[in-house]
Every structure is written in C-alpha cells, then in structure tokens.
Amino acid sequence: MRRYLIIILLLFVPWLSRLEANSVLNGEISLNENFYNEEEDLVLDGKWRFYWKELVNPEGKADLEHRPVYVDILKPWSDLPTEKNNYHAKGYASYELNIYSSRASDKLAIRVPEYYSSYALYLNGEEISHNGKVASNIADAEPYWLPKVLAIKLNKGSNRLVLHVSNFHHHKGGSVAAMAIGPSSRFFFFKNMAVAGSLFIAGTLLIAAVFSLIVYYFQKNDFAFLFFGLFALSYIYRIIGTDTYILHEVFQGLSWHVAIRLEYLSLYVSVIFFTYFYKNLIARRAPEWIFHSIGIVSGLLAISVLLPPQNFTAFVDYYLIFIALALVGTTVFYLRAIRWSHTMSWFTSIAVGSLILVMVLKMSAFFGFGVNHLFLSFFLYLVFVVSQTIALSQRFGYNMRMHISQSETAMVSQRNFMNSVSHELRTPMNAIMGMTDFLSKTKLEPDQQAKLETIRKNSEQLNNLLMDLLNFSAIDSGELKLESRKFHLKEVVDRALEQAGTDNLSSTVNFKLSYDDNIPDELAGDPERLGQVIYHIVGNAVKFTQKGIIGFDLRMESVEGNRVKLHMKVTDTGIGIKPEELNKVVQAFNQGDEGNTRKHGGTGLGLTIAANIIEMMDGEMWIDSEEGKGTTVRADFILKTPRLNLSKHAEELKEEQKTKKIEGLKILYAEDNPINQKLLVMIMKTMGYEVELANNGLEAWEMAITNSYHIIFMDVQMPKMDGIEATRRIIKDQPQRPIIIAVTANAEVADQKRCIEAGMNDFIPKPFNAKMLKEALSKWQGLLVYMEEDARNGKLRVIS
C-alpha cells in the first residue's frame, strides 16, 4: 500500500506550480523594484485583453473605446464561449498586455512559447518576434512552431505588448504555454542548458538503442531488447523535435506540415515499441489484450497522420487519457507480480517509474494542470535510460547464464544420448564382427569365405562410421581425449590402408606406398585415433580418384628426447577441389561441392575429425588441391617412444605366458546381451577356458562374493545394476579381489577413466575380437601367476 501512496503523491507534483496566483490581472502587470532586485523570472499568465477575430494595431496606445474582454491566455480557443460550436477553433485574435516598469531596463528577456499555429509579437509598436505568418484567412496564413528567448528593452512606465495569433491548421487555437519575463542572462543560460540537455538525452538514448539492438542480435529470442532499442530510436525525435524544438531551429525551412506529422507519428510509434517492450518485460504478469489494445489504437492513430492536421490533432487528447489509464493498469499488474528480491526488478521499476513521471509532467502541462518542468524531465529521462540500461545488462547476463546452463544440459544430454546409442549399436556390432572373425578361422568354401569377407569389410565400415559420429560428438563437446599406449605403427598403417580400400582399387588406379624404415617399430600414442586419421585421408583419396595414382608417404622428420615427429603425405590424381571450396572441406558435414555427397556418399566428417586429432597430437594438417588435377594432404604429428607403465609386470610376463594355459583359471563374464555372451564363450573355448555367465551387474556381484574368480569381464551398461557399481561392491565385499576387465561399447577416454576410478584393471572396447581377448588374457594371466607366487611366499595380494 505504501508504494501506491508514493506514486499518487508524485502524480500531484506538477500541479503544485499551478497553485500560485496569476501574474497578469485585467491585462496589466507591474514590474517593481523587488522584481529587479530579486532577478527572478515572472510568468505572464492570467487574464489579458482579448480581441477575437481582430488584429489590433500594435502601434500607439491601446484602443480603450471598445469595452475590453479579459481572457486567460492559456485558455484554448475551442473553450471560448463564442466558439463552443466550432470544434476546430479556426480564426485569429489579438492579446494585449500593459507592462508597468519601475525603471528602464535593457537587461531583460522574454521567453515566448509556440502558439497554435502562428503568431507575431510586438513591443511598443515594434515587432520583436514571429513564427509563420499571421493572417485572417487560411490562404494567407502559414503555420510554424519554434519557442524563442528574446532580449527586450523596457521603458520606464507603461509598455504595450501586443500578440497576434491565427490558427487555421490545428484543432486547438491560442497559447500552448504562458510567456515569461526575466533577466536575459538567466534566460539565455537556461535556454542553452535546455538545448545541451536535449542533445545529451538524445545521445544517451542513441547509445542505449545501439546497445539493445546489438544484444538482440546475439539473443534474438528475447524481443525486449529489440523493442527497447526501437523505442529509444523513435523517442529521440521526441527529445529534439518537441519541447526545445532543436530540429526546427536548425532546419528553419522545415515544413510545419511535415514536422507536426513527425511529432505525432513519433509519439504513436514510440508508444507501440514501449508497449511491446513492456509486454516482454512483464510477460505473463498482465493480460495480453491490454498490450495489443494499446498497439492497435496507436497503430490506427499513426495511420491517421495522413489526414489533414486539423483532423488528426483532434484525437490526441483522448489518446493520452487512454494511454494513462492503460499504463496505470499494466503498472498495477507489474507491481503485484514483481519479485523485489531481484536487483533487476528494482532497476526496471525505477526506470518505468521515471518514465511514468515524465509522462505525468508532459500530460499535466498539455492539459493545463501544470507547468512543463523541462530540467526535471531531463533528470527523469536520464534516470530512465541509466536504470533501464543496467536492467537490460542484467537481463542479458541472466539470459547468457540460462543459455550456458541450457547448452551444458543439452551437451550432457547429447553425450548421454550418444553413449546410449553407442552402446546399443556397438553391442550388436560386436556380435557381428566377433562372429565374422570367429567364422573366418573355420573351414569354409571359397564362395563362403568371399561372402564372409564382404560382411567383415562392411561391418568395419559401419563401425568406422559409428566411431566418426562418436568422435565428432566428443570433439564438439571438447571431451575428445587421446590415449597413450604402446603399439606397432606399421600394423596400424597397414590396417588403416586396408580399411580405406587400397587393396580393392580399380585397374585404372595405382597405389604407391612409401614407409620410412627409420621409424621405430614400437611407439606410444593412440593407435585407434591415428588409424582413423589415415583411414579418412586415404579413404577420401580412394573415393574421389577414378584413375591415376594414389600415394601414401610416411617418414620420420626428427627425434627430440622421446618425441618422434612424423610427416605424412597423401596424394591423388582425383577430381580435386575448387579454390572457393577448399576452406570448407574441414568443416563438419561438408565435402566441398554439395554434389559430392550425393555422388560419392559419406558424412563429410572425415577431414574434420582428422584435422582435430592431428591438432591434439601436437601437429598440423594442410591441404593443397587443384580442380581436375588432384589433391595433396600433408600432416605433421608427434608420437612418443614408449616408457614403462603401471602394468609393466603384466607386459613382461605376457610373453612368458603367451603360449601357456593356466589350469583352474576361473573366469566370469557379466553381460546382458545373449549374443555377446555366446561370442565370448566360443572364443574362450578355443583357448581352452570355461566361462561362467552373469546376466546383469547384481547377478555378477552375487556370484563374485560367493566364488573366487580370477578374472571378470564386466560390461558397463546392464540392467538392475551397472558394471561400475558391481565393480565397487565386488572390491569391497570380496577379500580375494579378482582382476576386472571392462568390456563396453562406451569407448571414450572419459568412460575408461570412470571404469579405472571404479577399480577396474583394464578396458576392452566393443566390438572386441579374439585377438583383443587373447592379449588381455595373456597379459593378466601372467600378472595373476606372479601375484599367486608372491602370495605363497607370504606377500600381500594387492592389485592397483
């Protein structure tokens, strides 16, 4: 309730100035010594002598033969008793005032407002100012608006001031405001201050508009920034095109008919923009029909400026009353729903409150209830712009935080989705590729072997495509990490070239391989990622080369410590790339010419993934191409010479135990997919081992604590209990801890880290094959024997 009382009290501020007594009485006013000594300005409101439809002679003395009529100079002509039936108050008139001065003075000035719609002002018979052309008919009259401050000279004694006014173009007639008289230095000072203030406010509005529109460019879903920017731009004309009328003074040839239309149009348009700014600001806090009603009414009145001025100016009184009621209604809704705990709400409330007070000042002066307090208006404008800019800045920050939070949530959802899809796709892929590999080692007919080979190659291509999507997702989220383990580089190169299709080239294409013998046989790095790089670059050469030569060259550039710098070059005589398309080929889902995707297939991710992996290997990739002649892809990257790792005992003992079978080795496989269960069991049987099966993590945990298994192959994603939780429980509840090897489709480094942190000892990605299982088993068989021997010697059995 208190906030509403404060608002009501503030609404009466502009009316307080109207409580003072009028200065002019019966067409006369006296300037005594107190006036000169106090150096105050004196408003010439009150009752002047009035001559309707008569332009009195400004020279000589007042015409005292006619009985004078005294009229308040601020009374519109439409309210005159003789003109009540004349709605537009067309005509002309004279006002007369006798000024009695106690002394002669040339240090005074008079402030003359604009009039409806032209005037001429005379002092002691001499014209001192005019706007437009005063006439007794519409053909000769010329309207113009421009408030002025004029230096004047008063004689001691009586001074006659005559004002001629004519109006044939506005629906009102007479004065807009009262004239004032006072010290010239004071008047000109405040005039300059008013101009400077108007320009300053216009500049701040321009800055606020640019700021809001730039923010909207980056946050196009928040229309509050757009409408505030448009409001600020349109309201600039209200600042420099009304009140001080700076534009009229600068462009004094500006047509009154154009200027008044711009004045009214800027009012209606700025109200429309502010209305929808306000709507977006207090969304869901006020009925939308209120905002749409204001917008529709303002839009119709904006169109009405195409009518003659005496018609469209007649609507503004009712429009301002309508706007005042609508603004009160929306503000009440806003105050009822606002959350005062947010600083943004405080700044928004201050801004809106300041603008409401400015409107109250303007409307009270327009309807004659108060005086237009220009500098108070400037101050409130400044408070509005600063407060609203701060509020919008906070809104921008809030939106950015929400956007980042949503992006992070979406990224997590995407990662979870890709992991889920990875698991669901790679699990059957594991069965297909595993069974294919198993069958290839059996006795088959030649045609069966050929068909099986077709299945194998297509399975590998499908698996590579799946890896591309997963890698791109990891790259896009910034979570792609490289492993570092020992591998044989030549084997990785040969396997990648085979997958790229170099063994099945057409007769019109020759493949040349150049491999530097100085490259160490064993290096450390991520063999899967390096294989992908070679596969994608060479695969593109195979795909886009119909005849000619494809060359692959790998050589060692330098060795610094344990860092080996390698240079790879892949050349082809294929279709090449257009110069304008060259920079696009490393963009995701892009193959340069759009027709290439339709003709040659592929996702367009290969070079994107290759470029990112090369960069992660402290390298660089660049492409040279000429359309119709071929393409050369060069890449420098770093691998390292291997060092001892935490599983060095297992690696050393692997060779010793490679051909030995350990009797009594108990193996458990936790897997919910029956086909994968069958595949692993079949592979283990070929190695002479029996495997027990658990269908989920809970079952694996129960079996592990009641049986002493030596090795457990653990799937990660299973029903009832996942492999991570099952591993934690087994380590906690089984004193004779087994070796636990993760077997999962979630093959990212982050997933491996999660498995290791849960206590698993090793990691095998799906799809797995017999070779991978043999290597893992021989590796950990050796370690198991080593530990059991230590146990017999009284040493602790600990795996880490």
PDB file of C-alpha atoms in Angstrom, residues 213-449:
ATOM      1  CA  LEU A 213      19.968  -3.843 -30.787  1.00  0.00           C
ATOM      2  CA  ILE A 214      23.465  -5.371 -30.591  1.00  0.00           C
ATOM      3  CA  VAL A 215      22.362  -7.511 -27.650  1.00  0.00           C
ATOM      4  CA  TYR A 216      19.253  -8.548 -29.601  1.00  0.00           C
ATOM      5  CA  TYR A 217      21.484  -9.622 -32.479  1.00  0.00           C
ATOM      6  CA  PHE A 218      23.055 -12.167 -30.130  1.00  0.00           C
ATOM      7  CA  GLN A 219      19.841 -13.023 -28.229  1.00  0.00           C
ATOM      8  CA  LYS A 220      17.148 -12.981 -30.886  1.00  0.00           C
ATOM      9  CA  ASN A 221      14.741 -14.948 -28.743  1.00  0.00           C
ATOM     10  CA  ASP A 222      14.382 -12.039 -26.299  1.00  0.00           C
ATOM     11  CA  PHE A 223      12.309  -9.344 -28.009  1.00  0.00           C
ATOM     12  CA  ALA A 224      12.580  -6.971 -25.030  1.00  0.00           C
ATOM     13  CA  PHE A 225      15.960  -5.825 -26.369  1.00  0.00           C
ATOM     14  CA  LEU A 226      14.578  -5.291 -29.876  1.00  0.00           C
ATOM     15  CA  PHE A 227      11.582  -3.234 -28.798  1.00  0.00           C
ATOM     16  CA  PHE A 228      13.569  -1.162 -26.305  1.00  0.00           C
ATOM     17  CA  GLY A 229      16.140  -0.357 -29.000  1.00  0.00           C
ATOM     18  CA  LEU A 230      13.398   0.665 -31.444  1.00  0.00           C
ATOM     19  CA  PHE A 231      11.647   2.677 -28.721  1.00  0.00           C
ATOM     20  CA  ALA A 232      14.860   4.553 -27.894  1.00  0.00           C
ATOM     21  CA  LEU A 233      15.467   5.332 -31.571  1.00  0.00           C
ATOM     22  CA  SER A 234      11.931   6.610 -32.160  1.00  0.00           C
ATOM     23  CA  TYR A 235      11.878   8.594 -28.932  1.00  0.00           C
ATOM     24  CA  ILE A 236      14.979  10.535 -29.927  1.00  0.00           C
ATOM     25  CA  TYR A 237      12.730  12.648 -32.168  1.00  0.00           C
ATOM     26  CA  ARG A 238      10.502  13.391 -29.165  1.00  0.00           C
ATOM     27  CA  ILE A 239      13.554  14.839 -27.422  1.00  0.00           C
ATOM     28  CA  ILE A 240      14.963  17.002 -30.232  1.00  0.00           C
ATOM     29  CA  GLY A 241      11.774  17.560 -32.240  1.00  0.00           C
ATOM     30  CA  THR A 242       9.484  18.762 -29.414  1.00  0.00           C
ATOM     31  CA  ASP A 243       9.804  20.913 -26.278  1.00  0.00           C
ATOM     32  CA  THR A 244      13.037  22.710 -27.251  1.00  0.00           C
ATOM     33  CA  TYR A 245      12.416  22.095 -30.997  1.00  0.00           C
ATOM     34  CA  ILE A 246      16.123  21.879 -31.788  1.00  0.00           C
ATOM     35  CA  LEU A 247      15.431  20.477 -35.251  1.00  0.00           C
ATOM     36  CA  HIS A 248      13.111  23.398 -36.044  1.00  0.00           C
ATOM     37  CA  GLU A 249      15.817  25.862 -35.057  1.00  0.00           C
ATOM     38  CA  VAL A 250      18.500  24.087 -37.076  1.00  0.00           C
ATOM     39  CA  PHE A 251      16.266  23.465 -40.102  1.00  0.00           C
ATOM     40  CA  GLN A 252      14.108  26.582 -40.081  1.00  0.00           C
ATOM     41  CA  GLY A 253      12.898  25.826 -43.572  1.00  0.00           C
ATOM     42  CA  LEU A 254      11.330  22.566 -42.386  1.00  0.00           C
ATOM     43  CA  SER A 255       7.667  22.460 -43.368  1.00  0.00           C
ATOM     44  CA  TRP A 256       5.265  22.695 -40.437  1.00  0.00           C
ATOM     45  CA  HIS A 257       3.030  20.093 -42.083  1.00  0.00           C
ATOM     46  CA  VAL A 258       5.921  17.617 -42.193  1.00  0.00           C
ATOM     47  CA  ALA A 259       7.167  18.480 -38.699  1.00  0.00           C
ATOM     48  CA  ILE A 260       3.795  18.095 -36.978  1.00  0.00           C
ATOM     49  CA  ARG A 261       3.247  14.727 -38.643  1.00  0.00           C
ATOM     50  CA  LEU A 262       6.674  13.562 -37.485  1.00  0.00           C
ATOM     51  CA  GLU A 263       5.892  14.824 -33.978  1.00  0.00           C
ATOM     52  CA  TYR A 264       2.649  12.892 -33.707  1.00  0.00           C
ATOM     53  CA  LEU A 265       3.978   9.842 -35.554  1.00  0.00           C
ATOM     54  CA  SER A 266       6.980   9.612 -33.217  1.00  0.00           C
ATOM     55  CA  LEU A 267       4.564   9.687 -30.273  1.00  0.00           C
ATOM     56  CA  TYR A 268       2.412   6.823 -31.558  1.00  0.00           C
ATOM     57  CA  VAL A 269       5.330   4.715 -32.800  1.00  0.00           C
ATOM     58  CA  SER A 270       7.335   5.107 -29.578  1.00  0.00           C
ATOM     59  CA  VAL A 271       4.264   4.102 -27.564  1.00  0.00           C
ATOM     60  CA  ILE A 272       3.864   0.970 -29.731  1.00  0.00           C
ATOM     61  CA  PHE A 273       7.513  -0.033 -29.224  1.00  0.00           C
ATOM     62  CA  PHE A 274       7.443   0.739 -25.494  1.00  0.00           C
ATOM     63  CA  THR A 275       4.196  -1.201 -25.100  1.00  0.00           C
ATOM     64  CA  TYR A 276       5.667  -4.356 -26.563  1.00  0.00           C
ATOM     65  CA  PHE A 277       8.920  -3.804 -24.711  1.00  0.00           C
ATOM     66  CA  TYR A 278       6.852  -3.605 -21.524  1.00  0.00           C
ATOM     67  CA  LYS A 279       4.918  -6.718 -22.589  1.00  0.00           C
ATOM     68  CA  ASN A 280       8.116  -8.755 -22.997  1.00  0.00           C
ATOM     69  CA  LEU A 281       9.457  -7.306 -19.768  1.00  0.00           C
ATOM     70  CA  ILE A 282       6.500  -8.385 -17.625  1.00  0.00           C
ATOM     71  CA  ALA A 283       5.490 -11.455 -19.641  1.00  0.00           C
ATOM     72  CA  ARG A 284       2.690 -13.475 -18.051  1.00  0.00           C
ATOM     73  CA  ARG A 285       2.122 -10.764 -15.436  1.00  0.00           C
ATOM     74  CA  ALA A 286      -0.593  -8.821 -17.279  1.00  0.00           C
ATOM     75  CA  PRO A 287      -3.302  -9.789 -19.796  1.00  0.00           C
ATOM     76  CA  GLU A 288      -2.011  -9.616 -23.350  1.00  0.00           C
ATOM     77  CA  TRP A 289      -5.164  -7.898 -24.608  1.00  0.00           C
ATOM     78  CA  ILE A 290      -4.109  -4.716 -22.782  1.00  0.00           C
ATOM     79  CA  PHE A 291      -0.871  -4.502 -24.750  1.00  0.00           C
ATOM     80  CA  HIS A 292      -2.493  -5.434 -28.046  1.00  0.00           C
ATOM     81  CA  SER A 293      -5.214  -2.817 -27.465  1.00  0.00           C
ATOM     82  CA  ILE A 294      -2.598  -0.099 -26.947  1.00  0.00           C
ATOM     83  CA  GLY A 295      -0.721  -1.299 -30.017  1.00  0.00           C
ATOM     84  CA  ILE A 296      -3.803  -1.362 -32.242  1.00  0.00           C
ATOM     85  CA  VAL A 297      -5.058   2.069 -31.134  1.00  0.00           C
ATOM     86  CA  SER A 298      -1.588   3.595 -31.517  1.00  0.00           C
ATOM     87  CA  GLY A 299      -1.186   1.967 -34.935  1.00  0.00           C
ATOM     88  CA  LEU A 300      -4.502   3.369 -36.174  1.00  0.00           C
ATOM     89  CA  LEU A 301      -3.595   6.851 -34.949  1.00  0.00           C
ATOM     90  CA  ALA A 302      -0.176   6.551 -36.603  1.00  0.00           C
ATOM     91  CA  ILE A 303      -2.024   5.969 -39.881  1.00  0.00           C
ATOM     92  CA  SER A 304      -4.287   8.952 -39.137  1.00  0.00           C
ATOM     93  CA  VAL A 305      -1.390  11.403 -39.624  1.00  0.00           C
ATOM     94  CA  LEU A 306      -2.123  11.045 -43.335  1.00  0.00           C
ATOM     95  CA  LEU A 307      -5.261  13.112 -42.683  1.00  0.00           C
ATOM     96  CA  PRO A 308      -5.206  16.948 -42.575  1.00  0.00           C
ATOM     97  CA  PRO A 309      -3.623  18.269 -39.320  1.00  0.00           C
ATOM     98  CA  GLN A 310      -6.888  19.807 -38.048  1.00  0.00           C
ATOM     99  CA  ASN A 311      -8.339  16.281 -38.092  1.00  0.00           C
ATOM    100  CA  PHE A 312      -5.600  14.057 -36.684  1.00  0.00           C
ATOM    101  CA  THR A 313      -4.611  16.560 -33.958  1.00  0.00           C
ATOM    102  CA  ALA A 314      -8.149  16.292 -32.556  1.00  0.00           C
ATOM    103  CA  PHE A 315      -7.565  12.705 -31.351  1.00  0.00           C
ATOM    104  CA  VAL A 316      -4.533  13.256 -29.157  1.00  0.00           C
ATOM    105  CA  ASP A 317      -6.412  14.417 -26.014  1.00  0.00           C
ATOM    106  CA  TYR A 318      -8.456  11.240 -25.853  1.00  0.00           C
ATOM    107  CA  TYR A 319      -5.427   9.148 -26.786  1.00  0.00           C
ATOM    108  CA  LEU A 320      -3.357  10.483 -23.878  1.00  0.00           C
ATOM    109  CA  ILE A 321      -6.178   9.716 -21.438  1.00  0.00           C
ATOM    110  CA  PHE A 322      -6.401   6.187 -22.875  1.00  0.00           C
ATOM    111  CA  ILE A 323      -2.634   5.704 -22.539  1.00  0.00           C
ATOM    112  CA  ALA A 324      -2.656   6.987 -18.947  1.00  0.00           C
ATOM    113  CA  LEU A 325      -5.378   4.502 -17.945  1.00  0.00           C
ATOM    114  CA  ALA A 326      -3.664   1.624 -19.754  1.00  0.00           C
ATOM    115  CA  LEU A 327      -0.311   2.454 -18.165  1.00  0.00           C
ATOM    116  CA  VAL A 328      -1.858   2.557 -14.692  1.00  0.00           C
ATOM    117  CA  GLY A 329      -3.486  -0.829 -15.339  1.00  0.00           C
ATOM    118  CA  THR A 330      -0.323  -2.550 -16.562  1.00  0.00           C
ATOM    119  CA  THR A 331       1.735  -0.992 -13.775  1.00  0.00           C
ATOM    120  CA  VAL A 332      -0.661  -2.338 -11.153  1.00  0.00           C
ATOM    121  CA  PHE A 333      -0.252  -5.825 -12.625  1.00  0.00           C
ATOM    122  CA  TYR A 334       3.521  -5.340 -12.643  1.00  0.00           C
ATOM    123  CA  LEU A 335       3.699  -4.183  -9.008  1.00  0.00           C
ATOM    124  CA  ARG A 336       1.537  -7.102  -7.863  1.00  0.00           C
ATOM    125  CA  ALA A 337       3.702  -9.721  -9.575  1.00  0.00           C
ATOM    126  CA  ILE A 338       7.202  -8.250  -9.276  1.00  0.00           C
ATOM    127  CA  ARG A 339       9.819 -10.061  -7.201  1.00  0.00           C
ATOM    128  CA  TRP A 340      11.587  -7.366  -5.219  1.00  0.00           C
ATOM    129  CA  SER A 341      14.373  -9.755  -4.224  1.00  0.00           C
ATOM    130  CA  HIS A 342      15.893  -9.352  -7.726  1.00  0.00           C
ATOM    131  CA  THR A 343      18.021  -6.257  -8.320  1.00  0.00           C
ATOM    132  CA  MET A 344      16.897  -6.300 -11.963  1.00  0.00           C
ATOM    133  CA  SER A 345      13.328  -5.717 -10.735  1.00  0.00           C
ATOM    134  CA  TRP A 346      14.442  -2.666  -8.757  1.00  0.00           C
ATOM    135  CA  PHE A 347      16.213  -1.076 -11.713  1.00  0.00           C
ATOM    136  CA  THR A 348      13.309  -1.850 -14.026  1.00  0.00           C
ATOM    137  CA  SER A 349      10.855  -0.338 -11.544  1.00  0.00           C
ATOM    138  CA  ILE A 350      12.971   2.804 -11.210  1.00  0.00           C
ATOM    139  CA  ALA A 351      13.189   3.132 -14.993  1.00  0.00           C
ATOM    140  CA  VAL A 352       9.480   2.608 -15.607  1.00  0.00           C
ATOM    141  CA  GLY A 353       8.576   4.882 -12.683  1.00  0.00           C
ATOM    142  CA  SER A 354      10.791   7.653 -14.074  1.00  0.00           C
ATOM    143  CA  LEU A 355       9.177   7.419 -17.494  1.00  0.00           C
ATOM    144  CA  ILE A 356       5.699   7.462 -15.928  1.00  0.00           C
ATOM    145  CA  LEU A 357       6.596  10.661 -14.051  1.00  0.00           C
ATOM    146  CA  VAL A 358       7.835  12.243 -17.289  1.00  0.00           C
ATOM    147  CA  MET A 359       4.531  11.357 -18.917  1.00  0.00           C
ATOM    148  CA  VAL A 360       2.657  12.832 -15.962  1.00  0.00           C
ATOM    149  CA  LEU A 361       4.642  16.079 -16.305  1.00  0.00           C
ATOM    150  CA  LYS A 362       4.029  16.250 -20.054  1.00  0.00           C
ATOM    151  CA  MET A 363       0.349  15.411 -19.831  1.00  0.00           C
ATOM    152  CA  SER A 364      -0.327  17.816 -16.962  1.00  0.00           C
ATOM    153  CA  ALA A 365       1.309  20.635 -18.949  1.00  0.00           C
ATOM    154  CA  PHE A 366      -0.585  19.604 -22.100  1.00  0.00           C
ATOM    155  CA  PHE A 367      -3.958  19.669 -20.336  1.00  0.00           C
ATOM    156  CA  GLY A 368      -3.136  22.877 -18.451  1.00  0.00           C
ATOM    157  CA  PHE A 369      -2.870  21.341 -14.979  1.00  0.00           C
ATOM    158  CA  GLY A 370       0.772  22.153 -14.510  1.00  0.00           C
ATOM    159  CA  VAL A 371       3.966  23.585 -15.968  1.00  0.00           C
ATOM    160  CA  ASN A 372       6.396  21.665 -18.193  1.00  0.00           C
ATOM    161  CA  HIS A 373       9.363  21.252 -15.825  1.00  0.00           C
ATOM    162  CA  LEU A 374      11.982  20.806 -18.524  1.00  0.00           C
ATOM    163  CA  PHE A 375      15.009  20.100 -16.340  1.00  0.00           C
ATOM    164  CA  LEU A 376      13.075  17.769 -14.065  1.00  0.00           C
ATOM    165  CA  SER A 377      12.040  15.914 -17.224  1.00  0.00           C
ATOM    166  CA  PHE A 378      15.685  15.711 -18.338  1.00  0.00           C
ATOM    167  CA  PHE A 379      16.694  14.307 -14.973  1.00  0.00           C
ATOM    168  CA  LEU A 380      13.930  11.695 -15.098  1.00  0.00           C
ATOM    169  CA  TYR A 381      14.878  10.802 -18.686  1.00  0.00           C
ATOM    170  CA  LEU A 382      18.462  10.260 -17.550  1.00  0.00           C
ATOM    171  CA  VAL A 383      17.336   8.091 -14.622  1.00  0.00           C
ATOM    172  CA  PHE A 384      15.176   6.092 -17.042  1.00  0.00           C
ATOM    173  CA  VAL A 385      17.957   5.478 -19.576  1.00  0.00           C
ATOM    174  CA  VAL A 386      20.613   4.586 -16.977  1.00  0.00           C
ATOM    175  CA  SER A 387      18.318   2.356 -14.911  1.00  0.00           C
ATOM    176  CA  GLN A 388      16.871   0.582 -17.917  1.00  0.00           C
ATOM    177  CA  THR A 389      20.310   0.031 -19.440  1.00  0.00           C
ATOM    178  CA  ILE A 390      21.503  -1.522 -16.167  1.00  0.00           C
ATOM    179  CA  ALA A 391      18.354  -3.671 -16.014  1.00  0.00           C
ATOM    180  CA  LEU A 392      18.831  -4.815 -19.614  1.00  0.00           C
ATOM    181  CA  SER A 393      22.502  -5.553 -18.923  1.00  0.00           C
ATOM    182  CA  GLN A 394      21.448  -7.740 -16.023  1.00  0.00           C
ATOM    183  CA  ARG A 395      18.809  -9.339 -18.229  1.00  0.00           C
ATOM    184  CA  PHE A 396      21.483 -10.031 -20.846  1.00  0.00           C
ATOM    185  CA  GLY A 397      23.684 -11.625 -18.192  1.00  0.00           C
ATOM    186  CA  TYR A 398      20.765 -13.677 -16.892  1.00  0.00           C
ATOM    187  CA  ASN A 399      19.901 -14.825 -20.416  1.00  0.00           C
ATOM    188  CA  MET A 400      23.538 -15.733 -21.060  1.00  0.00           C
ATOM    189  CA  ARG A 401      23.707 -17.762 -17.852  1.00  0.00           C
ATOM    190  CA  MET A 402      20.472 -19.528 -18.761  1.00  0.00           C
ATOM    191  CA  HIS A 403      21.743 -20.133 -22.289  1.00  0.00           C
ATOM    192  CA  ILE A 404      25.034 -21.540 -20.992  1.00  0.00           C
ATOM    193  CA  SER A 405      23.175 -23.704 -18.492  1.00  0.00           C
ATOM    194  CA  GLN A 406      20.823 -24.977 -21.205  1.00  0.00           C
ATOM    195  CA  SER A 407      23.759 -25.560 -23.539  1.00  0.00           C
ATOM    196  CA  GLU A 408      25.588 -27.512 -20.866  1.00  0.00           C
ATOM    197  CA  THR A 409      22.429 -29.503 -20.146  1.00  0.00           C
ATOM    198  CA  ALA A 410      21.937 -30.122 -23.861  1.00  0.00           C
ATOM    199  CA  MET A 411      25.584 -31.139 -24.180  1.00  0.00           C
ATOM    200  CA  VAL A 412      25.225 -33.583 -21.304  1.00  0.00           C
ATOM    201  CA  SER A 413      22.017 -34.924 -22.851  1.00  0.00           C
ATOM    202  CA  GLN A 414      23.745 -35.233 -26.209  1.00  0.00           C
ATOM    203  CA  ARG A 415      26.675 -37.035 -24.630  1.00  0.00           C
ATOM    204  CA  ASN A 416      24.348 -39.373 -22.742  1.00  0.00           C
ATOM    205  CA  PHE A 417      22.339 -39.947 -25.895  1.00  0.00           C
ATOM    206  CA  MET A 418      25.461 -40.695 -27.924  1.00  0.00           C
ATOM    207  CA  ASN A 419      26.741 -43.029 -25.211  1.00  0.00           C
ATOM    208  CA  SER A 420      23.403 -44.799 -25.170  1.00  0.00           C
ATOM    209  CA  VAL A 421      23.285 -45.028 -28.958  1.00  0.00           C
ATOM    210  CA  SER A 422      26.915 -46.149 -28.930  1.00  0.00           C
ATOM    211  CA  HIS A 423      26.141 -48.926 -26.530  1.00  0.00           C
ATOM    212  CA  GLU A 424      23.017 -50.038 -28.384  1.00  0.00           C
ATOM    213  CA  LEU A 425      24.755 -50.026 -31.788  1.00  0.00           C
ATOM    214  CA  ARG A 426      28.150 -51.323 -30.809  1.00  0.00           C
ATOM    215  CA  THR A 427      26.740 -54.231 -28.831  1.00  0.00           C
ATOM    216  CA  PRO A 428      25.202 -55.914 -31.927  1.00  0.00           C
ATOM    217  CA  MET A 429      28.205 -54.747 -33.979  1.00  0.00           C
ATOM    218  CA  ASN A 430      30.402 -56.597 -31.525  1.00  0.00           C
ATOM    219  CA  ALA A 431      28.422 -59.773 -32.141  1.00  0.00           C
ATOM    220  CA  ILE A 432      28.521 -59.360 -35.931  1.00  0.00           C
ATOM    221  CA  MET A 433      32.233 -58.607 -36.131  1.00  0.00           C
ATOM    222  CA  GLY A 434      33.126 -61.167 -33.480  1.00  0.00           C
ATOM    223  CA  MET A 435      31.182 -63.962 -35.127  1.00  0.00           C
ATOM    224  CA  THR A 436      32.596 -62.969 -38.507  1.00  0.00           C
ATOM    225  CA  ASP A 437      36.143 -63.154 -37.149  1.00  0.00           C
ATOM    226  CA  PHE A 438      35.365 -66.478 -35.460  1.00  0.00           C
ATOM    227  CA  LEU A 439      33.868 -67.954 -38.613  1.00  0.00           C
ATOM    228  CA  SER A 440      36.815 -66.794 -40.728  1.00  0.00           C
ATOM    229  CA  LYS A 441      39.043 -69.168 -38.759  1.00  0.00           C
ATOM    230  CA  THR A 442      36.883 -72.159 -39.557  1.00  0.00           C
ATOM    231  CA  LYS A 443      36.972 -74.278 -42.697  1.00  0.00           C
ATOM    232  CA  LEU A 444      34.789 -72.623 -45.354  1.00  0.00           C
ATOM    233  CA  GLU A 445      34.164 -72.981 -49.043  1.00  0.00           C
ATOM    234  CA  PRO A 446      35.801 -70.276 -51.222  1.00  0.00           C
ATOM    235  CA  ASP A 447      32.481 -68.590 -52.050  1.00  0.00           C
ATOM    236  CA  GLN A 448      31.501 -68.676 -48.368  1.00  0.00           C
ATOM    237  CA  GLN A 449      34.855 -67.152 -47.441  1.00  0.00           C
TER     238      GLN A 449
END
